[in-house]
Amino acid sequence: MGTDPQVREVRLSRFERLPWRRIILLALGVTIAATVGFGAYRTLTLPEGQRYSVSAWGDFVVLGAAQGSIYALIALGYTLVYGILRMINFAHGEVFMFGAFGSYFFASAYEESGFLERQPVLALAIILGVAIATSVVVAVLLERIAYRPLRGSPRLVPLITAIGASLFLQNTARGFFGSQTRGYAKPDFLSGKWEVLGVAFPRVRVVVFLVACVSVVLLTLFIGRTTTGKSMRAVAEDSEIASLMGINVDRVIVITFAIGGVLAGIAGVLFAMTFEAVNFYMGFQPGIAAFTAAVLGGIGSIAGAALGGLTLGLLESLGPSLILTGYHVPSPFQLKPAFTFLVLVLVLVFRPGGILGAGEAEKV
Amino acid sequence: MDPIPVRSAVRAGVVGSLVLVYVALVGLIERFADLKLVGEQVTLGRLLLFLPPFAVAYVVARPRVVAGERRVAGPRAGLVAGAVSGVVTSAVFGVAVVLADRFDVVRIRHVFIAATPGLIDFVTFERGVVVGIMILLVLGLASGALGGLAKTGDRRLTRPLAAGVSTVILLGLLQRIVPIAMQELGIEPDFLYSPRTRSLTWGGAIGLLVLAAGADVLWNRSGPETQRRIRATMIEQPAARVGILLIVLAVLVALPLLLGSVISQVLGSVMIFVLLGLGLNIVVGYAGLLDLGYVAFYAFGAYMMALLTGATLNTTTGSSAAAFSLDLNFFIAIWLVVVLAAGVGLLIGAPVLRLRGDYLAIVTLGLGEIVRVLTESRWLQPLVGGPQGMRGVTDAAIAGYSFRNPQHFYYLALAFVLLAVFVSWRLAASRIGRAWNAMREDEQVADAMGVGTTRYKLLAFAMGGAVGSLGGALFAVQIGSLTPASFQILVSITALAVVILGGLGSIPGVVAGAVVLIGLPGLLREFEEFRLLIYGAVLVAIMVLRPQGLLPNVRRMRELHEEEEAQDEWVHRFADEAAAAAAVPGGTLGVEEEDLT
Amino acid sequence: MRKRKLFSLLALVAALSLVAAACGGDEEEPGVTGPTGVTATGPTAPAVDCDADPFGCVEVSAGEPIRLGSLLAISGDVAFLGTDSNHGIELAIDNLDGALDGTPGQLLGHDVELQQEDDGCSAEGGQAGATALVADPSIVAVIGTSCSSAALGVADTITSDAGYLLLSPSNTNPGLTSEEAHQPFYARTAHNDRIQGAISAEFVYNELGITSAATINDESPYADGLAAAFRQNFEALGGTITAIEQVNSADTDLGPVLRSIAEGEPGLVYAPNFPPGCGLSLIQGADIMPAGTTYMGADGCLETSFVGQVGDPPADYYASSPDVTVFQGGAYYADEFLPAYEAQYGTEPTSVFHAHAFDAANILFDAIEAVAVDDGGTLLIPRTALKDAVLATSGYEGMTGIVTCTPLGDCATDVTIGIFKYPNWPVEGGEKPTDAVYVDTKSLADVA
């Protein structure tokens, strides 16, 4: 200890020895919890005329869950690509939009001709098929033209390319289809509500939720049980070794994008039917929200994407209503994105890997 | 002198036709069908018909690698291959036109709004489908042949011609700007631009072509020698450097006087984005922190400047005072804004310190969105005016000399840009800059070597924020009125595009990026509708083809190409060995023909 | 050594700033207020006008055209608005020869040329376009802007500072003609949204008998202004506003907002936004709000894309809009103007404001005739006198109604607003009969 003349003993003062980061984090956490709790308390104890009824809370939950399901479906696409390529596919929102738009033309044609009324299930199947096909084509083209040449580049490069591709695709849709919002048809059996235990759920939103759940399950099974899924996991783990083991990495990547495209196409149709509108910029905001959801839940994990999506949807719905109302913030729902992103920042501060992610972000 | 396989040419032709169909369907051809470039016949729409076959042929004719050998095609092969691909392009496109015509254009128009009868008329040169397609085939043949020749022909001929043609096209596009500039300089533009059609006259166009081609020939002839001598002079004699700097400065100062207020206005906007680019360059280029929410600082700077200089809120009944405002002079307020923004940068940087690249990106994106939402909100309306915005930002007058006038504003902006350039330059060369380099290349190693990453990350955010808010504050002064619509995420993306296009970490690159991405669209207002489309395409193209940007920082270029250079070395060595092996009978490596990507 | 350099640089900058701040004068007064109230009825005044006029004269030599500028939204998503207004101006130029026959007429022996600029529906676009126009000394006056955000504090200030008259056919933001913010060279033939908000409120309260309402506006100044005007008038009538909400124009999920509003059980949801927001509030509202809730929008919603989006009405929906058909110029509009529009441009009008643009151009022409001086073949048009002449317009019978300009620039003094019930809307895709279910005329003095 005292042998090396270059080494000096340094005594840290008590100030320097304190775990500053932990203290600050703790203080921050307590403040936030207090703010949230207080806000919620005040909202729930508002005078009778101003308070939300129980059915309102129920509706908020249902609406949030339905919106969250759509986010989850899109987030699955993000998380799959990220898991394999470690890149954010910013243009995934546009893949979603093209699916919705592609199917719009069929949907509106069927509605006009009455086919949608006569054979709703068949019509819906065709519409879904078209949406899936369009989305897959766009996704695969995207990979081939914009991402494949950049494999192995520093992380910034594919990200910028993705942003550029997103801008390009959005405005291509605008050039092709015009900037007017189109109304999307909805088959009759999806309009209206279903009564369950006295609570009325809008049918289309229930369907969205169910489809999201089924998709998550199917996807997990696919990744876990099938050979292709195994290949995908292998490539996600280490693509060089995987290729040495005889896996065609290129093909696996294309399949990943394709699956993401399938999910996005389905999400596109469901989204269009829920909100009965399609336009060229409809992919942008859900795209960002879905990516936020994926990060929130822990990017790279399917359960994380699903959980993140659901959480985000609920946050968007309950955040303003539960917390901001208590502080008498005027027009709280307009602050919905601010609220959501604030939550994201906070989650990442405390759990850099997301909710289901590891406690600390990987440094690699 | 080997011929180019027909298969490649045909494949390229199909790709070309898809590009042509795309250009038609996205509305570019129809929109510019009437934009005359030269005389009455050469319209931008027709040029767009010509470009895809040309470009595709150019690419087809490039050198290929066969069995480890680099084979360059001769002019005849290039011409033939180009012609083939051009014809294929036109043929497939012609099929599409016929289908559109048969299929009842109205039905297609329901899907693709650009597929109007007018478009069909235009692409068939108003002579009906049959004759039109024949013309298209000839056009395709010609443009393809020219494209192939352009690549394989004698460099001494093709380069000047290319320079000449590009100059003619550029000046044709700038038909609304150049005449005004010429008039400001006292030159009558009639000989160059026909007052009737606003386009270039034939005489003027040919003259320009000759001039530009001649200039290129002269430059090339003296070229490398002169460039080397210029560079040597610059290195050896600091006096020369100062002289050149003074000349550049003089030109910059003289610009608004020479070019009039319309162009000065565009230049002012370019200056603001140069500032934004410089700030973002510090964060992304130097420190390697991906910030997608730079608009937050921009908005902060703008609104802060408004509040500090006594701007009022717009209301439906007129205006009202903001909940907090001071009435400071611009030259005091600006420094306050900068300092406060640095503080905000620290605040933003603190929670995101430990986040890795992509997470950082999405978080900063979110912060930008938060700021936008807050500026629009009713909650903060008593402070920043909500949807109606604010008005009455100071015009930074000194003794009556108002800076809101476009020409004067340019000088104000220029002063701050020069300051920011100086600061950036010194930062890059300083210890801080070196720390950022280390951090950017490998954070873990930098940490291990004792570079306090926390401190330097925070510094990057603070400095980047300060410069960005400077841009925002100047923007507020330029326009005088603020609405939340000016602070969308597009600003962040544009700033990032400016930095990327110019070259990460390169100050001249930021200027070049701003000129291309802000200056050109500002001058070419006709393209406003397609501006974002072009932005997106440019971003993708730059990243795939030239990720180091237009005016790259030498060090970064080396970083980006490290792997490629190592690989090239290996390939060359391998090729040499292969050639040696090929000379030995009975031992070849069956390397398939491959394109050089 | 380096630190010393840094400090000296800082000191230099600080010194410069202090000097600049010290020399800095007060804020410039916005524009120069020229003489007001000059009724330019008589013909030629002596040529000394030009020197007396603070902004000088426009000189139009013999054989040269009189050049007008237009600063309208001709690109992007609101291109339908600006292009439509440009058509109105062009038809006014056509009408100079007394007939809408496709051949442009002449004004005082000169052709009239229109220099079209794009306001981009944004402050930046407004600034760029206005700067381009005021840089051209041959431009007599500017008709624009389309969007209020391009004018507010931007285009109106630039043109006023240069003495160019800015006459808007479609700015409806109340702030533009308010006491505090009005620029001297700004006027508009479009209605002030305070009137539209007031008439909508009266319709809801008196005609529909609904006493409680909630408003949802997006982040555009247009929607914000209209919603505020509605609220003010509705409460003045005795109604209750149960909720004031704001959404983003790009939002698609209005579920939570509507559910929150539903708690207050308003009889009407007033959402004067743009498509797709208006359509979404109707479609989603019908699912979420109690049955029997009525919905209402404004002229931003009265569009073909709304029809395509909504289809069959799931609930009662009304939209207010300037009503040009129900007026003294009614027969002229239906028998001559509309056919000429369709003949020349191949489509029905894509917006209402072509009529306001037509009127604006005509008022301008009349004013030019009144103040222009013929100086040996060259036409001299003094700028301030022109502005005064326009602002002095009184009792002009235009297509949009009686046009009488106030000193603050509101020329649409008696504004007729019609309330239309969906799907009987006067747009392409609307079901006939497309008559308004309620019409009222008010002037600015009548409203809150």
mmCIF file of C-alpha atoms in Angstrom, chain B residues 19 52 58 90 99 109 120 139 152 164 174 183 261 267 390 445 483 496 546 574 580:
data_model
loop_
_atom_site.group_PDB
_atom_site.id
_atom_site.type_symbol
_atom_site.label_atom_id
_atom_site.label_comp_id
_atom_site.label_asym_id
_atom_site.label_seq_id
_atom_site.Cartn_x
_atom_site.Cartn_y
_atom_site.Cartn_z
ATOM 1 C CA VAL B 19 -39.056 4.890 -60.893
ATOM 2 C CA PRO B 52 -34.989 7.957 -64.877
ATOM 3 C CA TYR B 58 -25.633 5.586 -65.958
ATOM 4 C CA SER B 90 -39.913 3.220 -71.811
ATOM 5 C CA LEU B 99 -53.213 -0.082 -69.191
ATOM 6 C CA ARG B 109 -57.786 8.217 -60.404
ATOM 7 C CA ILE B 120 -51.759 10.596 -69.879
ATOM 8 C CA LEU B 139 -36.828 9.173 -75.897
ATOM 9 C CA THR B 152 -18.321 5.301 -70.059
ATOM 10 C CA GLY B 164 -22.832 22.771 -68.443
ATOM 11 C CA LEU B 174 -34.125 29.582 -60.455
ATOM 12 C CA GLN B 183 -31.747 43.595 -61.778
ATOM 13 C CA SER B 261 -34.646 41.595 -49.936
ATOM 14 C CA LEU B 267 -30.483 33.875 -46.402
ATOM 15 C CA MET B 390 -47.613 36.156 -29.293
ATOM 16 C CA VAL B 445 -13.142 3.005 -22.604
ATOM 17 C CA THR B 483 -47.346 30.726 -33.086
ATOM 18 C CA LEU B 496 -30.715 16.831 -37.912
ATOM 19 C CA ARG B 546 -22.272 8.984 -48.657
ATOM 20 C CA PHE B 574 -7.133 -11.406 -52.112
ATOM 21 C CA ALA B 580 -1.594 -15.177 -59.114
#
